[in-house]
Amino acid sequence: MVSQARKSELLFSGSDWNFAKLSRVYDEIEALGLEELRLDIYPVQMEVISSEQMLDAYSSVGMPLMYRHWSFGKRFLYDELLYRKGARGLAYELVINSNPCIVYLMEENTMALQALVTAHAALGHNHFFKNNHLFRQWTDAGGILSYLDFAKSYIARCEERHGLAAVEAILDSAHALMEQGVFRYHRPPRLSSEQQREGLRERLEYEERSFNDLWRTLPPPQESGETKPGIDDDAAERKKSLHLPEENLLYFLEKNSLVLEPWQREIVRIVRVIAQYFYPQRQTQVMNEGCATFVHYTLMNTLFDRGRISEGAMLEILRNHSNVVFQPAYDDPRFSGINPYALGLDMMQDIQRISTAPTAEDRDWFPDIAGRGDWRDTLLDAWANHRDESFIRQYLSPALIRKWRLFVLADGADEPHYEVASIHNERGYAKIRSALAQSYDIGASRPDIQVVDVDLLGDRHLRLQHTVKDGVMLEGENRDATLRHVRNLWGYDVSLAAIDGGTGAMLSERWTKEL
């Protein structure tokens, strides 16, 4: 039996929750997170929602404000059907990268589970959103909610003015290109015309200062009979003026399409901004979920050690935690790949171990952090400065490779069998770590499709190029359907050439006029 004094120290008792308990638990967890883990978070806005509201949030990509589109309704009906049949559960919480950080809690959760997900979302995810360099570089947490409010009302006005069918056609085409509607790398600002003239003046002055008359005595370079300097110069100047090649298809179409009306361009821009907002989340799933799981596990155990959570509540918390980090075996029907919660948590706990109790092997592999003692600094630095690919490449240890029993399979397309290329031994650790990290590099796994040329004063034929890696071509039916959407936004012929990334040879070319 729990003594009366012990019971008075508990943050809560029983499974029922109310808003006073939620507020008290959040205040305690926040103070502990700032004290123990030195977290830096946005202000938190917590909302309790029903299962139907959670399904609605699923359908609108987790955003509290979203414009209307038939795909959201389709997603809602699909998720609702699986949920009602018991084939799929719902998330215990949903968190939005905004300032203030909005955290949705399911009303069906028990009080112990509310405490767990509060630590997970309101502290863990919140800190990661605010401090990771990808989110700081690509997203505007303070402005996203107001922008979504604008987008929702703007598209509603367009539907009233131009009709549902016209707006839906633009949204369909823009949604089809969302994967190719992001900037993958941060770009310096484009030079103004005055800055370009200043650069030209400086180059001319440098040429005058460095001129040497002896250079004219050298024989002229040999010219190939196959080149056409005039045509090449025109193409080069045309590409330069359009800033080609361009990786962001939606951006190029928004800025250069000759058939889009202003309201259509704005809709394309709305879809592009939303796609860019979610791009960092696709690059940091292991780190984001690992950070949140590490935070909730550490804080819940600390609260229990301090006598603020009862044994019964802690058992419930550990049961739910175990469900989250469960990693099915490869031959388990539930296996769908590596669980990002499990891998992220294991790597962060391994960093904690290496910092406090390193082995000789750890000192060889991680001389900068082994034995330093202050694992918090290492984790805070990793959460701020890495994405999944770089985090795994730098911090996956041989001990963890052995624990997960990782190995590398070589699967050449022309070979009838798989070959085990690397195992968890002294020679294989670096290769396994590199191979796993590469699998999380979305720049390497997503198709590289760019706009390479278009003559706006000629036939206006838009030329796209797909750089093929490891012989992996685009699936034909989806490729053709997507090309039709590109043509819908461009208004003229579009072609897609598949170019071998290694040799530069053309593998295939597809035109919209052939579809």
Short mmCIF file of C-alpha atoms in Angstrom, two decimals:
data_model
loop_
_atom_site.label_atom_id
_atom_site.label_comp_id
_atom_site.label_asym_id
_atom_site.label_seq_id
_atom_site.Cartn_x
_atom_site.Cartn_y
_atom_site.Cartn_z
CA MET A 1 0.00 0.00 0.00
CA VAL A 2 1.16 3.53 -0.77
CA SER A 3 1.54 5.66 2.38
CA GLN A 4 -0.43 8.89 2.73
CA ALA A 5 2.80 10.97 2.70
CA ARG A 6 4.04 9.15 -0.39
CA LYS A 7 0.68 9.63 -2.10
CA SER A 8 0.72 13.37 -1.45
CA GLU A 9 4.03 13.65 -3.35
CA LEU A 10 2.61 12.02 -6.48
CA LEU A 11 1.78 14.21 -9.46
CA PHE A 12 -1.39 12.19 -10.04
CA SER A 13 -3.14 9.04 -8.93
CA GLY A 14 -5.59 6.91 -10.85
CA SER A 15 -6.14 6.76 -14.59
CA ASP A 16 -8.61 9.64 -14.98
CA TRP A 17 -7.27 13.00 -16.10
CA ASN A 18 -8.49 16.54 -15.88
CA PHE A 19 -7.05 19.86 -17.01
CA ALA A 20 -5.68 20.70 -13.58
CA LYS A 21 -3.70 17.44 -13.56
CA LEU A 22 -2.49 18.03 -17.12
CA SER A 23 -1.28 21.52 -16.20
CA ARG A 24 0.48 20.31 -13.05
CA VAL A 25 2.19 17.44 -14.88
CA TYR A 26 3.29 19.69 -17.74
CA ASP A 27 4.80 22.25 -15.35
CA GLU A 28 6.77 19.53 -13.57
CA ILE A 29 7.96 17.89 -16.79
CA GLU A 30 8.96 21.22 -18.34
CA ALA A 31 10.99 22.26 -15.29
CA LEU A 32 12.69 18.86 -15.23
CA GLY A 33 13.47 18.94 -18.96
CA LEU A 34 15.04 22.38 -18.72
CA GLU A 35 17.00 21.37 -15.61
CA GLU A 36 18.13 17.84 -16.44
CA LEU A 37 18.47 17.90 -20.23
CA ARG A 38 18.94 21.64 -20.82
CA LEU A 39 16.17 21.66 -23.43
CA ASP A 40 15.21 24.81 -25.31
CA ILE A 41 11.57 24.82 -26.40
CA TYR A 42 8.83 26.95 -27.93
CA PRO A 43 5.86 27.91 -25.75
CA VAL A 44 3.37 25.02 -25.73
CA GLN A 45 -0.32 25.04 -26.60
CA MET A 46 -1.96 21.74 -25.60
CA GLU A 47 -5.33 20.64 -26.96
CA VAL A 48 -7.34 17.51 -26.19
CA ILE A 49 -9.13 15.99 -29.18
CA SER A 50 -11.33 12.99 -29.97
CA SER A 51 -10.47 10.03 -32.16
CA GLU A 52 -12.48 11.49 -35.06
CA GLN A 53 -10.60 14.77 -34.77
CA MET A 54 -7.32 12.83 -34.78
CA LEU A 55 -8.41 11.05 -37.97
CA ASP A 56 -9.25 14.43 -39.46
CA ALA A 57 -5.78 15.70 -38.52
CA TYR A 58 -4.26 12.62 -40.19
CA SER A 59 -6.08 13.36 -43.44
CA SER A 60 -4.87 16.97 -43.58
CA VAL A 61 -1.19 16.04 -43.04
CA GLY A 62 -1.41 16.93 -39.36
CA MET A 63 -2.09 20.63 -39.83
CA PRO A 64 -4.84 22.43 -37.87
CA LEU A 65 -5.69 24.67 -40.84
CA MET A 66 -5.81 23.24 -44.34
CA TYR A 67 -7.55 23.98 -47.62
CA ARG A 68 -10.10 21.57 -49.06
CA HIS A 69 -9.12 18.82 -51.49
CA TRP A 70 -10.69 15.48 -52.36
CA SER A 71 -7.51 13.57 -51.42
CA PHE A 72 -7.91 14.61 -47.77
CA GLY A 73 -11.43 13.17 -47.65
CA LYS A 74 -10.24 9.96 -49.28
CA ARG A 75 -7.47 9.62 -46.70
CA PHE A 76 -9.96 10.27 -43.86
CA LEU A 77 -12.33 7.53 -45.04
CA TYR A 78 -9.46 5.06 -45.51
CA ASP A 79 -7.98 5.67 -42.05
CA GLU A 80 -11.41 5.65 -40.42
CA LEU A 81 -12.26 2.29 -41.98
CA LEU A 82 -9.05 0.69 -40.71
CA TYR A 83 -9.53 2.25 -37.27
CA ARG A 84 -13.16 1.08 -36.91
CA LYS A 85 -12.17 -2.46 -37.95
CA GLY A 86 -9.31 -2.52 -35.45
CA ALA A 87 -6.68 -2.93 -38.16
CA ARG A 88 -4.90 0.28 -37.17
CA GLY A 89 -4.57 2.29 -34.00
CA LEU A 90 -4.26 6.04 -33.66
CA ALA A 91 -1.33 8.05 -32.43
CA TYR A 92 -1.47 9.00 -28.77
CA GLU A 93 -0.49 12.55 -29.72
CA LEU A 94 0.23 14.84 -32.63
CA VAL A 95 2.66 17.74 -32.55
CA ILE A 96 3.00 20.66 -34.96
CA ASN A 97 6.22 22.52 -35.70
CA SER A 98 4.93 25.98 -34.92
CA ASN A 99 5.46 28.80 -32.47
CA PRO A 100 3.68 28.23 -30.12
CA CYS A 101 4.16 24.48 -30.50
CA ILE A 102 0.71 22.86 -30.75
CA VAL A 103 0.35 19.44 -29.11
CA TYR A 104 -2.83 17.40 -29.60
CA LEU A 105 -3.59 14.80 -26.91
CA MET A 106 -6.15 12.02 -27.37
CA GLU A 107 -9.01 12.27 -24.91
CA GLU A 108 -9.04 8.44 -24.59
CA ASN A 109 -5.53 8.44 -23.05
CA THR A 110 -5.11 7.64 -19.38
CA MET A 111 -3.37 10.16 -17.12
CA ALA A 112 -0.14 8.14 -17.15
CA LEU A 113 -0.20 8.08 -20.94
CA GLN A 114 -0.92 11.83 -21.05
CA ALA A 115 2.21 12.39 -18.97
CA LEU A 116 4.27 10.19 -21.30
CA VAL A 117 3.14 11.87 -24.52
CA THR A 118 3.50 15.32 -22.96
CA ALA A 119 7.18 14.63 -22.34
CA HIS A 120 7.53 13.05 -25.78
CA ALA A 121 5.86 15.78 -27.84
CA ALA A 122 5.79 18.99 -25.80
CA LEU A 123 9.43 18.62 -24.72
CA GLY A 124 11.23 16.20 -27.08
CA HIS A 125 9.77 17.05 -30.49
CA ASN A 126 9.43 20.69 -29.49
CA HIS A 127 13.14 21.01 -28.68
CA PHE A 128 14.13 19.26 -31.90
CA PHE A 129 11.89 21.48 -34.04
CA LYS A 130 13.27 24.64 -32.48
CA ASN A 131 16.97 23.75 -32.56
CA ASN A 132 17.73 21.44 -35.49
CA HIS A 133 19.46 23.35 -38.29
CA LEU A 134 17.23 21.92 -41.05
CA PHE A 135 14.07 23.23 -39.40
CA ARG A 136 15.72 26.55 -38.59
CA GLN A 137 16.88 26.90 -42.19
CA TRP A 138 13.78 25.74 -44.08
CA THR A 139 10.74 26.40 -41.88
CA ASP A 140 9.18 29.44 -40.26
CA ALA A 141 7.60 28.11 -37.08
CA GLY A 142 6.30 31.55 -36.16
CA GLY A 143 4.55 32.13 -39.48
CA ILE A 144 3.27 28.72 -40.62
CA LEU A 145 -0.14 28.93 -38.89
CA SER A 146 -0.93 32.38 -40.28
CA TYR A 147 0.25 31.24 -43.72
CA LEU A 148 -2.03 28.19 -43.61
CA ASP A 149 -4.91 30.44 -42.58
CA PHE A 150 -4.18 32.61 -45.61
CA ALA A 151 -3.88 29.54 -47.89
CA LYS A 152 -7.19 28.10 -46.72
CA SER A 153 -9.12 31.34 -47.19
CA TYR A 154 -7.39 32.14 -50.51
CA ILE A 155 -8.22 28.78 -52.07
CA ALA A 156 -11.80 29.04 -50.79
CA ARG A 157 -12.13 32.42 -52.54
CA CYS A 158 -10.68 30.92 -55.73
CA GLU A 159 -13.28 28.14 -55.58
CA GLU A 160 -16.07 30.71 -55.31
CA ARG A 161 -14.69 32.82 -58.15
CA HIS A 162 -13.38 30.23 -60.61
CA GLY A 163 -15.24 27.04 -59.66
CA LEU A 164 -14.32 23.86 -57.80
CA ALA A 165 -13.25 21.99 -60.94
CA ALA A 166 -10.73 24.63 -62.04
CA VAL A 167 -9.14 24.89 -58.59
CA GLU A 168 -9.11 21.13 -58.14
CA ALA A 169 -7.31 20.64 -61.47
CA ILE A 170 -4.48 22.95 -60.38
CA LEU A 171 -4.25 21.33 -56.94
CA ASP A 172 -4.19 17.84 -58.49
CA SER A 173 -1.24 18.75 -60.71
CA ALA A 174 0.61 20.60 -57.95
CA HIS A 175 0.12 17.74 -55.47
CA ALA A 176 1.45 15.26 -58.03
CA LEU A 177 4.72 17.26 -58.15
CA MET A 178 5.17 17.89 -54.42
CA GLU A 179 8.07 15.43 -54.21
CA GLN A 180 9.86 17.47 -56.89
CA GLY A 181 8.69 20.80 -55.51
CA VAL A 182 11.39 21.41 -52.89
CA PHE A 183 14.79 23.02 -52.74
CA ARG A 184 17.18 20.38 -51.46
CA TYR A 185 20.02 22.76 -50.73
CA HIS A 186 20.13 26.29 -49.36
CA ARG A 187 20.97 28.82 -52.05
CA PRO A 188 22.69 32.19 -51.80
CA PRO A 189 20.50 35.16 -52.75
CA ARG A 190 20.50 36.02 -56.43
CA LEU A 191 22.54 39.04 -57.43
CA SER A 192 20.72 42.20 -58.38
CA SER A 193 21.41 43.82 -61.76
CA GLU A 194 23.56 46.43 -60.02
CA GLN A 195 25.64 43.72 -58.31
CA GLN A 196 26.06 41.90 -61.64
CA ARG A 197 27.31 45.09 -63.30
CA GLU A 198 29.73 45.68 -60.42
CA GLY A 199 31.07 42.13 -60.79
CA LEU A 200 31.54 42.64 -64.53
CA ARG A 201 33.39 45.90 -63.92
CA GLU A 202 35.72 44.22 -61.42
CA ARG A 203 36.49 41.37 -63.86
CA LEU A 204 37.30 43.83 -66.67
CA GLU A 205 39.60 45.81 -64.38
CA TYR A 206 41.37 42.62 -63.35
CA GLU A 207 41.85 41.59 -67.01
CA GLU A 208 43.36 44.99 -67.80
CA ARG A 209 45.77 44.75 -64.87
CA SER A 210 46.84 41.19 -65.73
CA PHE A 211 47.08 41.65 -69.54
CA ASN A 212 50.26 40.32 -71.11
CA ASP A 213 50.89 40.75 -74.86
CA LEU A 214 52.86 37.49 -75.02
CA TRP A 215 49.61 35.48 -74.86
CA ARG A 216 48.67 36.50 -78.42
CA THR A 217 51.73 34.63 -79.75
CA LEU A 218 50.25 31.29 -78.69
CA PRO A 219 48.50 29.24 -81.41
CA PRO A 220 44.66 29.33 -81.25
CA PRO A 221 42.91 26.28 -79.73
CA GLN A 222 41.77 23.55 -82.13
CA GLU A 223 38.06 23.79 -82.88
CA SER A 224 35.99 20.65 -83.43
CA GLY A 225 34.08 20.59 -86.67
CA GLU A 226 31.02 19.22 -84.84
CA THR A 227 30.52 22.19 -82.53
CA LYS A 228 28.26 25.12 -83.34
CA PRO A 229 29.50 28.05 -81.29
CA GLY A 230 26.56 30.29 -82.12
CA ILE A 231 23.93 27.75 -81.14
CA ASP A 232 25.88 26.68 -78.04
CA ASP A 233 26.26 30.28 -76.93
CA ASP A 234 22.55 30.95 -77.41
CA ALA A 235 21.61 27.86 -75.38
CA ALA A 236 24.07 28.74 -72.64
CA GLU A 237 22.76 32.31 -72.43
CA ARG A 238 19.15 31.06 -72.40
CA LYS A 239 19.87 28.62 -69.58
CA LYS A 240 21.73 31.26 -67.63
CA SER A 241 18.85 33.71 -67.86
CA LEU A 242 16.41 31.04 -66.61
CA HIS A 243 18.85 29.78 -63.92
CA LEU A 244 18.90 26.28 -65.38
CA PRO A 245 19.19 23.51 -64.46
CA GLU A 246 16.46 23.82 -61.83
CA GLU A 247 15.65 21.02 -59.37
CA ASN A 248 12.42 22.54 -58.00
CA LEU A 249 9.83 21.85 -60.70
CA LEU A 250 6.99 23.65 -58.93
CA TYR A 251 9.13 26.75 -58.48
CA PHE A 252 10.12 26.78 -62.16
CA LEU A 253 6.53 26.30 -63.33
CA GLU A 254 5.24 28.95 -60.93
CA LYS A 255 7.76 31.52 -62.17
CA ASN A 256 7.93 30.70 -65.89
CA SER A 257 4.69 29.06 -67.08
CA LEU A 258 3.06 31.16 -69.79
CA VAL A 259 -0.44 29.72 -69.32
CA LEU A 260 -0.99 30.05 -65.59
CA GLU A 261 -3.10 32.95 -64.38
CA PRO A 262 -2.02 34.85 -61.24
CA TRP A 263 -4.44 32.97 -58.97
CA GLN A 264 -3.18 29.64 -60.34
CA ARG A 265 0.44 30.65 -59.72
CA GLU A 266 -0.44 31.48 -56.13
CA ILE A 267 -2.02 28.05 -55.61
CA VAL A 268 1.11 26.38 -57.01
CA ARG A 269 3.18 28.50 -54.64
CA ILE A 270 1.02 27.46 -51.66
CA VAL A 271 1.57 23.78 -52.43
CA ARG A 272 5.30 24.41 -52.91
CA VAL A 273 5.63 26.20 -49.56
CA ILE A 274 3.84 23.37 -47.75
CA ALA A 275 6.06 20.77 -49.47
CA GLN A 276 9.16 22.68 -48.36
CA TYR A 277 7.81 22.91 -44.81
CA PHE A 278 7.64 19.11 -44.53
CA TYR A 279 10.95 18.41 -46.29
CA PRO A 280 13.12 18.53 -43.10
CA GLN A 281 10.82 16.02 -41.40
CA ARG A 282 11.55 13.43 -44.08
CA GLN A 283 15.28 13.85 -43.45
CA THR A 284 15.14 13.57 -39.65
CA GLN A 285 12.69 10.83 -38.74
CA VAL A 286 15.21 8.73 -36.81
CA MET A 287 16.66 11.74 -35.03
CA ASN A 288 13.32 13.45 -34.34
CA GLU A 289 11.59 10.37 -32.96
CA GLY A 290 14.77 9.22 -31.23
CA CYS A 291 15.14 12.59 -29.51
CA ALA A 292 11.50 12.60 -28.35
CA THR A 293 11.70 8.98 -27.15
CA PHE A 294 14.98 9.57 -25.30
CA VAL A 295 13.51 12.67 -23.63
CA HIS A 296 10.30 10.97 -22.46
CA TYR A 297 12.17 7.86 -21.25
CA THR A 298 14.72 9.91 -19.31
CA LEU A 299 12.20 12.31 -17.77
CA MET A 300 9.68 9.63 -16.80
CA ASN A 301 12.38 7.57 -15.06
CA THR A 302 13.68 10.65 -13.27
CA LEU A 303 10.17 11.52 -12.04
CA PHE A 304 9.75 7.96 -10.80
CA ASP A 305 13.12 8.02 -9.02
CA ARG A 306 12.05 11.26 -7.29
CA GLY A 307 8.80 9.70 -6.11
CA ARG A 308 6.54 11.79 -8.36
CA ILE A 309 5.04 8.83 -10.26
CA SER A 310 3.62 5.68 -8.69
CA GLU A 311 4.74 2.14 -9.48
CA GLY A 312 1.46 1.39 -11.25
CA ALA A 313 1.70 4.48 -13.46
CA MET A 314 5.33 3.70 -14.25
CA LEU A 315 4.45 0.15 -15.31
CA GLU A 316 1.84 1.55 -17.69
CA ILE A 317 4.35 4.08 -19.04
CA LEU A 318 6.98 1.37 -19.60
CA ARG A 319 4.44 -0.86 -21.36
CA ASN A 320 3.53 1.91 -23.79
CA HIS A 321 7.19 2.84 -24.21
CA SER A 322 8.02 -0.79 -25.07
CA ASN A 323 5.27 -0.84 -27.70
CA VAL A 324 6.73 2.29 -29.30
CA VAL A 325 10.31 0.97 -29.53
CA PHE A 326 9.40 -2.62 -30.47
CA GLN A 327 11.46 -3.83 -33.42
CA PRO A 328 9.95 -6.88 -35.17
CA ALA A 329 12.35 -9.46 -36.60
CA TYR A 330 12.80 -9.58 -40.36
CA ASP A 331 10.62 -12.72 -40.62
CA ASP A 332 7.84 -11.26 -38.43
CA PRO A 333 4.61 -10.43 -40.33
CA ARG A 334 4.70 -7.01 -38.66
CA PHE A 335 8.17 -6.17 -40.02
CA SER A 336 8.20 -3.10 -42.27
CA GLY A 337 11.80 -1.98 -41.90
CA ILE A 338 13.85 -0.43 -39.12
CA ASN A 339 11.75 1.23 -36.43
CA PRO A 340 13.03 4.86 -36.24
CA TYR A 341 11.97 5.11 -32.58
CA ALA A 342 14.05 2.06 -31.67
CA LEU A 343 17.14 2.96 -33.68
CA GLY A 344 17.10 6.60 -32.59
CA LEU A 345 16.70 5.75 -28.90
CA ASP A 346 19.41 3.07 -29.00
CA MET A 347 21.89 5.42 -30.66
CA MET A 348 21.23 8.22 -28.17
CA GLN A 349 21.50 5.91 -25.18
CA ASP A 350 24.69 4.52 -26.72
CA ILE A 351 26.12 8.06 -26.89
CA GLN A 352 25.26 8.38 -23.19
CA ARG A 353 27.10 5.13 -22.46
CA ILE A 354 30.16 6.07 -24.54
CA SER A 355 30.40 9.41 -22.74
CA THR A 356 30.23 7.91 -19.26
CA ALA A 357 31.51 4.31 -19.44
CA PRO A 358 33.47 3.78 -22.68
CA THR A 359 35.27 0.62 -23.70
CA ALA A 360 38.63 0.52 -25.42
CA GLU A 361 36.78 0.03 -28.70
CA ASP A 362 34.71 3.14 -28.06
CA ARG A 363 37.85 5.19 -27.40
CA ASP A 364 39.25 4.10 -30.77
CA TRP A 365 36.06 4.92 -32.69
CA PHE A 366 34.92 8.02 -30.78
CA PRO A 367 37.99 9.72 -29.27
CA ASP A 368 36.22 13.09 -29.10
CA ILE A 369 33.34 12.00 -26.87
CA ALA A 370 34.48 8.79 -25.14
CA GLY A 371 34.79 9.33 -21.40
CA ARG A 372 33.92 13.04 -21.49
CA GLY A 373 31.14 12.47 -18.99
CA ASP A 374 28.83 15.27 -20.13
CA TRP A 375 26.70 13.36 -22.63
CA ARG A 376 24.16 16.19 -22.68
CA ASP A 377 26.48 18.44 -24.69
CA THR A 378 27.05 15.70 -27.26
CA LEU A 379 23.34 15.01 -27.66
CA LEU A 380 22.41 18.69 -27.82
CA ASP A 381 25.03 19.21 -30.51
CA ALA A 382 23.83 16.16 -32.48
CA TRP A 383 20.17 17.22 -32.25
CA ALA A 384 21.09 20.68 -33.50
CA ASN A 385 23.51 19.90 -36.31
CA HIS A 386 22.66 16.53 -37.88
CA ARG A 387 20.09 14.80 -40.02
CA ASP A 388 19.53 11.03 -40.11
CA GLU A 389 22.21 10.29 -42.70
CA SER A 390 25.00 12.28 -41.03
CA PHE A 391 23.96 11.24 -37.51
CA ILE A 392 24.20 7.52 -38.35
CA ARG A 393 27.41 8.03 -40.31
CA GLN A 394 29.06 9.70 -37.32
CA TYR A 395 27.60 8.01 -34.24
CA LEU A 396 26.60 4.41 -35.06
CA SER A 397 28.99 2.33 -32.95
CA PRO A 398 30.35 -1.21 -33.46
CA ALA A 399 28.62 -2.21 -30.20
CA LEU A 400 25.26 -1.15 -31.60
CA ILE A 401 25.96 -2.84 -34.94
CA ARG A 402 26.52 -6.09 -33.04
CA LYS A 403 23.40 -5.57 -30.91
CA TRP A 404 21.25 -5.04 -34.01
CA ARG A 405 23.11 -7.81 -35.90
CA LEU A 406 23.45 -5.63 -38.97
CA PHE A 407 25.11 -6.73 -42.19
CA VAL A 408 25.25 -5.56 -45.81
CA LEU A 409 23.71 -7.42 -48.74
CA ALA A 410 25.07 -6.79 -52.23
CA ASP A 411 22.22 -7.18 -54.72
CA GLY A 412 23.49 -6.54 -58.23
CA ALA A 413 20.71 -6.53 -60.83
CA ASP A 414 22.64 -8.93 -63.04
CA GLU A 415 23.39 -11.41 -60.24
CA PRO A 416 20.99 -14.30 -59.48
CA HIS A 417 21.84 -14.37 -55.75
CA TYR A 418 22.45 -11.95 -52.92
CA GLU A 419 25.95 -11.69 -51.51
CA VAL A 420 26.71 -10.88 -47.88
CA ALA A 421 29.27 -8.15 -48.53
CA SER A 422 29.95 -6.96 -44.96
CA ILE A 423 29.23 -8.37 -41.51
CA HIS A 424 29.67 -7.02 -37.99
CA ASN A 425 33.40 -7.57 -37.67
CA GLU A 426 36.46 -5.33 -37.64
CA ARG A 427 36.52 -4.89 -41.43
CA GLY A 428 32.77 -4.55 -41.87
CA TYR A 429 31.79 -1.96 -39.24
CA ALA A 430 32.63 1.11 -41.34
CA LYS A 431 30.95 -0.33 -44.46
CA ILE A 432 27.80 -1.27 -42.56
CA ARG A 433 27.58 2.17 -41.00
CA SER A 434 28.11 3.85 -44.37
CA ALA A 435 25.52 1.64 -46.10
CA LEU A 436 22.88 2.26 -43.41
CA ALA A 437 23.55 6.00 -43.46
CA GLN A 438 23.25 6.07 -47.25
CA SER A 439 19.82 4.43 -47.04
CA TYR A 440 18.60 7.46 -45.06
CA ASP A 441 19.94 10.01 -47.55
CA ILE A 442 16.80 11.05 -49.39
CA GLY A 443 18.92 12.96 -51.90
CA ALA A 444 20.30 9.59 -53.03
CA SER A 445 17.05 7.62 -52.79
CA ARG A 446 14.62 10.10 -54.40
CA PRO A 447 14.58 10.58 -58.20
CA ASP A 448 16.83 13.41 -59.41
CA ILE A 449 14.65 15.22 -61.98
CA GLN A 450 15.57 18.70 -63.17
CA VAL A 451 14.50 21.24 -65.76
CA VAL A 452 17.47 21.44 -68.14
CA ASP A 453 16.26 23.56 -71.08
CA VAL A 454 13.35 25.45 -72.63
CA ASP A 455 13.16 28.00 -75.43
CA LEU A 456 10.50 30.48 -74.39
CA LEU A 457 10.80 32.35 -77.69
CA GLY A 458 10.63 29.19 -79.80
CA ASP A 459 8.53 26.05 -79.50
CA ARG A 460 8.43 26.35 -75.66
CA HIS A 461 9.21 22.66 -75.36
CA LEU A 462 10.10 21.97 -71.70
CA ARG A 463 12.96 19.48 -71.34
CA LEU A 464 13.30 17.53 -68.12
CA GLN A 465 16.16 15.21 -67.26
CA HIS A 466 16.15 12.24 -64.90
CA THR A 467 19.62 11.24 -63.73
CA VAL A 468 19.40 7.46 -63.30
CA LYS A 469 21.31 5.98 -60.35
CA ASP A 470 22.23 2.29 -60.20
CA GLY A 471 20.02 1.58 -63.18
CA VAL A 472 16.78 2.35 -61.32
CA MET A 473 14.31 3.79 -63.83
CA LEU A 474 11.00 5.51 -63.08
CA GLU A 475 7.89 3.33 -63.05
CA GLY A 476 6.22 3.83 -66.42
CA GLU A 477 2.58 4.40 -65.49
CA ASN A 478 3.31 6.87 -62.69
CA ARG A 479 5.91 8.65 -64.84
CA ASP A 480 3.44 9.21 -67.67
CA ALA A 481 0.70 10.37 -65.32
CA THR A 482 3.05 12.85 -63.67
CA LEU A 483 4.24 14.15 -67.04
CA ARG A 484 0.63 14.91 -67.93
CA HIS A 485 0.35 16.98 -64.76
CA VAL A 486 3.54 18.86 -65.71
CA ARG A 487 2.06 19.63 -69.12
CA ASN A 488 -1.16 20.81 -67.49
CA LEU A 489 0.80 23.44 -65.56
CA TRP A 490 3.24 24.26 -68.39
CA GLY A 491 0.75 24.35 -71.29
CA TYR A 492 3.16 23.06 -73.98
CA ASP A 493 5.03 19.88 -74.86
CA VAL A 494 7.14 18.31 -72.12
CA SER A 495 9.77 15.62 -72.50
CA LEU A 496 11.65 13.59 -69.90
CA ALA A 497 15.03 12.12 -70.82
CA ALA A 498 16.56 9.38 -68.66
CA ILE A 499 20.35 9.86 -68.48
CA ASP A 500 22.72 7.32 -66.96
CA GLY A 501 24.37 8.97 -63.96
CA GLY A 502 27.65 7.18 -64.54
CA THR A 503 28.19 7.33 -68.31
CA GLY A 504 25.92 10.21 -69.34
CA ALA A 505 24.31 8.04 -72.02
CA MET A 506 20.62 8.58 -72.81
CA LEU A 507 18.59 5.55 -71.75
CA SER A 508 15.12 6.67 -72.83
CA GLU A 509 13.04 9.74 -73.64
CA ARG A 510 9.31 10.25 -73.15
CA TRP A 511 7.21 13.08 -74.67
CA THR A 512 3.78 14.18 -73.52
CA LYS A 513 2.62 14.26 -77.14
CA GLU A 514 3.18 10.49 -77.16
CA LEU A 515 0.89 9.90 -74.18
#
